[in-house]
XYZ file of C-alpha atoms in Angstrom:
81
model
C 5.262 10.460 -0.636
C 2.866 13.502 -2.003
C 4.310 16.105 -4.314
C 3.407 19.409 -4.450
C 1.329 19.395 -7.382
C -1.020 16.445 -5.474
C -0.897 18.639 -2.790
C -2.725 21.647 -5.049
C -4.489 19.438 -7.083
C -6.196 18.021 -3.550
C -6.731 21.610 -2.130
C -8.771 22.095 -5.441
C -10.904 18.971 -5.381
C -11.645 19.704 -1.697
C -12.251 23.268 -2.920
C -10.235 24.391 0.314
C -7.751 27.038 0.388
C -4.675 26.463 2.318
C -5.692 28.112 5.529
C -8.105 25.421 5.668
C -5.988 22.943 5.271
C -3.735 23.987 7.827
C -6.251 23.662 9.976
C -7.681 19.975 8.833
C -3.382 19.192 9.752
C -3.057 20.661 12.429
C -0.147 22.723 10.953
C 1.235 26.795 9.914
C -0.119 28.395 6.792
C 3.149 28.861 6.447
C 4.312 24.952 6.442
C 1.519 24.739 3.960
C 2.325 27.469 1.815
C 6.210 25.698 1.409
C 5.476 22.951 1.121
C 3.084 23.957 -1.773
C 6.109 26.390 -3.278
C 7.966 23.234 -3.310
C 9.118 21.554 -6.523
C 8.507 17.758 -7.077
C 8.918 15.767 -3.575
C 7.583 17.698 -0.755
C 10.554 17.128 1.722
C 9.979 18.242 5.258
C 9.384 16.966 9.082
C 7.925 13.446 9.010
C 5.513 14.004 11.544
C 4.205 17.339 9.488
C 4.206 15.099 5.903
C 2.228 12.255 8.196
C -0.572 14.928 9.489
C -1.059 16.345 6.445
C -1.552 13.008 4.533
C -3.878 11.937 7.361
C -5.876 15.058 6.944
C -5.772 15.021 3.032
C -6.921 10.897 3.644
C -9.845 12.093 6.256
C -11.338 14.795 3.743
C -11.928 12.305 1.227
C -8.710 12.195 -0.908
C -6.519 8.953 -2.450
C -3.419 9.400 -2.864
C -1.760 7.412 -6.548
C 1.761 6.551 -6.188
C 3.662 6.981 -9.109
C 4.079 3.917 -10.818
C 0.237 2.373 -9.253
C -2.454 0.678 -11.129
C -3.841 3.292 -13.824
C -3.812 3.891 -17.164
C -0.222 6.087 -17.683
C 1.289 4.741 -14.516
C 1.875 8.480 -13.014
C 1.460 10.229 -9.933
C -2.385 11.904 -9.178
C -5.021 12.097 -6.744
C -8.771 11.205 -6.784
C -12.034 11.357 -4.426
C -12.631 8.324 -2.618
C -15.583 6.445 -3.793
């Protein structure tokens, strides 16, 4: 699961905007854009949430599950080493 504050918070590591991300997914600016505008969860088609993790996971970016080893236990996102 990614929320939509990862998702930002990965555009701006990257230093991509979202049209550029749409096109590392292989998805609509506008799929991006909502699921951006999005509170909390991003909800949505499975096979859109898959690409877009894939493409987040290609560019260089790990993905923290909220409750995963680190020092508050929260969701984030970090550059692979």
């Amino acid at each position: 699961m990614i929320t939509s504050a990862q998702l930002r918070g990965a555009r701006a590591l990257l230093g991509i905007d979202q049209r550029k991300l749409a096109e590392l997914a292989g998805l609509s600016l506008p799929t991006i854009q909502r699921m951006e505008a999005s509170g909390g969860v991003i909800r949505g088609n499975v096979d859109s949430l898959t690409k877009l993790v894939s493409a987040l996971d290609g560019a260089g970016i790990e993905l923290i599950a909220e409750g995963a080893t680190s020092l508050s236990g929260g969701r984030g996102i970090r550059l692979k080493a």
